[in-house]
Amino acid sequence: MGQFRNLYCNEITLLICFFGDIAIKFIFANTILRRIHHAKIQICYRRGNDLRN
């Protein structure tokens, strides 16, 4: 029984590590994308101002 419980815990730990890794990557990618998007908006806004002036 103890061995089975250890195996079960290991499976859960692996799942947590796996999904945790994915979650971290997803959050990280999300932040980078948001920053790029924000920078793009600023660049476009500046270009628009330059064209107007």
Coordinates of N, CA and C in Angstrom, one line a residue:
M1 N 0.8 -1.2 0.0 CA 0.0 0.0 0.0 C 0.9 1.3 0.0
G2 N 1.9 1.2 0.8 CA 2.8 2.4 0.9 C 3.5 2.7 -0.5
Q3 N 3.8 1.6 -1.2 CA 4.5 1.7 -2.5 C 3.5 2.3 -3.5
F4 N 2.3 1.9 -3.4 CA 1.2 2.4 -4.3 C 1.0 3.9 -4.1
R5 N 1.0 4.3 -2.8 CA 0.8 5.7 -2.4 C 1.9 6.5 -2.9
N6 N 3.1 6.0 -2.8 CA 4.3 6.7 -3.3 C 4.2 6.9 -4.8
L7 N 3.8 5.9 -5.5 CA 3.7 6.0 -7.0 C 2.6 7.0 -7.3
Y8 N 1.5 7.0 -6.6 CA 0.4 7.9 -6.8 C 0.9 9.4 -6.6
C9 N 1.6 9.6 -5.5 CA 2.2 10.9 -5.2 C 3.1 11.4 -6.3
N10 N 3.9 10.5 -6.8 CA 4.9 10.8 -7.8 C 4.1 11.2 -9.1
E11 N 3.1 10.5 -9.4 CA 2.3 10.9 -10.6 C 1.7 12.3 -10.5
I12 N 1.1 12.6 -9.3 CA 0.5 13.9 -9.0 C 1.6 15.0 -9.1
T13 N 2.8 14.7 -8.5 CA 3.9 15.6 -8.5 C 4.3 15.9 -10.0
L14 N 4.4 14.9 -10.8 CA 4.7 15.1 -12.2 C 3.7 15.9 -12.9
L15 N 2.4 15.6 -12.6 CA 1.3 16.4 -13.3 C 1.4 17.9 -12.8
I16 N 1.6 18.1 -11.5 CA 1.7 19.5 -11.0 C 2.9 20.2 -11.7
C17 N 4.1 19.5 -11.8 CA 5.3 20.1 -12.4 C 5.0 20.4 -13.8
F18 N 4.4 19.4 -14.5 CA 4.1 19.6 -16.0 C 3.2 20.8 -16.2
F19 N 2.0 20.8 -15.5 CA 1.1 21.9 -15.7 C 1.6 23.2 -15.2
G20 N 2.3 23.1 -14.1 CA 2.9 24.4 -13.5 C 3.9 25.0 -14.6
D21 N 4.6 24.1 -15.2 CA 5.6 24.6 -16.2 C 4.8 25.3 -17.4
I22 N 3.8 24.6 -17.8 CA 3.0 25.2 -18.9 C 2.3 26.5 -18.5
A23 N 1.8 26.6 -17.3 CA 1.2 27.8 -16.8 C 2.2 28.9 -16.7
I24 N 3.4 28.6 -16.2 CA 4.4 29.7 -16.1 C 4.8 30.2 -17.5
K25 N 5.0 29.2 -18.5 CA 5.3 29.6 -19.8 C 4.2 30.5 -20.4
F26 N 2.9 30.1 -20.2 CA 1.8 30.8 -20.7 C 1.7 32.2 -20.2
I27 N 1.9 32.3 -18.9 CA 1.9 33.6 -18.2 C 3.0 34.5 -18.8
F28 N 4.2 33.9 -18.9 CA 5.4 34.6 -19.4 C 5.1 35.1 -20.8
A29 N 4.6 34.2 -21.7 CA 4.4 34.5 -23.0 C 3.3 35.7 -23.1
N30 N 2.3 35.6 -22.3 CA 1.2 36.6 -22.2 C 1.8 37.9 -21.9
T31 N 2.7 38.0 -20.9 CA 3.3 39.3 -20.5 C 4.1 39.9 -21.6
I32 N 4.9 39.0 -22.3 CA 5.8 39.5 -23.4 C 4.9 40.0 -24.5
L33 N 3.8 39.2 -24.9 CA 2.9 39.7 -25.9 C 2.3 41.0 -25.6
R34 N 1.9 41.1 -24.4 CA 1.2 42.4 -23.9 C 2.2 43.6 -24.1
R35 N 3.5 43.3 -23.7 CA 4.5 44.4 -23.8 C 4.7 44.7 -25.2
I36 N 4.8 43.7 -26.1 CA 5.0 44.0 -27.5 C 3.9 44.8 -28.1
H37 N 2.7 44.4 -27.7 CA 1.5 45.1 -28.2 C 1.5 46.5 -27.7
H38 N 1.8 46.7 -26.5 CA 1.9 48.1 -25.9 C 2.9 48.9 -26.7
A39 N 4.1 48.3 -26.9 CA 5.2 49.0 -27.6 C 4.7 49.4 -29.0
K40 N 4.0 48.4 -29.7 CA 3.5 48.7 -31.0 C 2.6 49.8 -31.1
I41 N 1.7 49.9 -30.1 CA 0.7 51.0 -30.0 C 1.4 52.3 -29.9
Q42 N 2.4 52.3 -29.0 CA 3.2 53.6 -28.8 C 3.9 54.0 -30.0
I43 N 4.5 53.1 -30.7 CA 5.3 53.4 -32.0 C 4.3 53.9 -33.0
C44 N 3.1 53.3 -33.2 CA 2.1 53.8 -34.1 C 1.6 55.2 -33.8
Y45 N 1.4 55.4 -32.5 CA 0.9 56.6 -32.0 C 2.0 57.7 -32.3
R46 N 3.2 57.4 -32.0 CA 4.3 58.4 -32.3 C 4.4 58.7 -33.8
R47 N 4.3 57.7 -34.6 CA 4.4 57.8 -36.1 C 3.2 58.7 -36.5
G48 N 2.1 58.5 -36.0 CA 0.9 59.3 -36.3 C 1.1 60.7 -36.0
N49 N 1.7 61.0 -34.8 CA 2.0 62.4 -34.4 C 3.0 63.0 -35.3
D50 N 4.0 62.2 -35.7 CA 5.1 62.7 -36.7 C 4.4 63.1 -38.0
L51 N 3.5 62.3 -38.5 CA 2.9 62.6 -39.8 C 2.0 63.8 -39.7
R52 N 1.4 64.0 -38.5 CA 0.5 65.2 -38.4 C 1.4 66.5 -38.3
N53 N 2.5 66.4 -37.6 CA 3.4 67.6 -37.4 C 4.1 67.9 -38.7

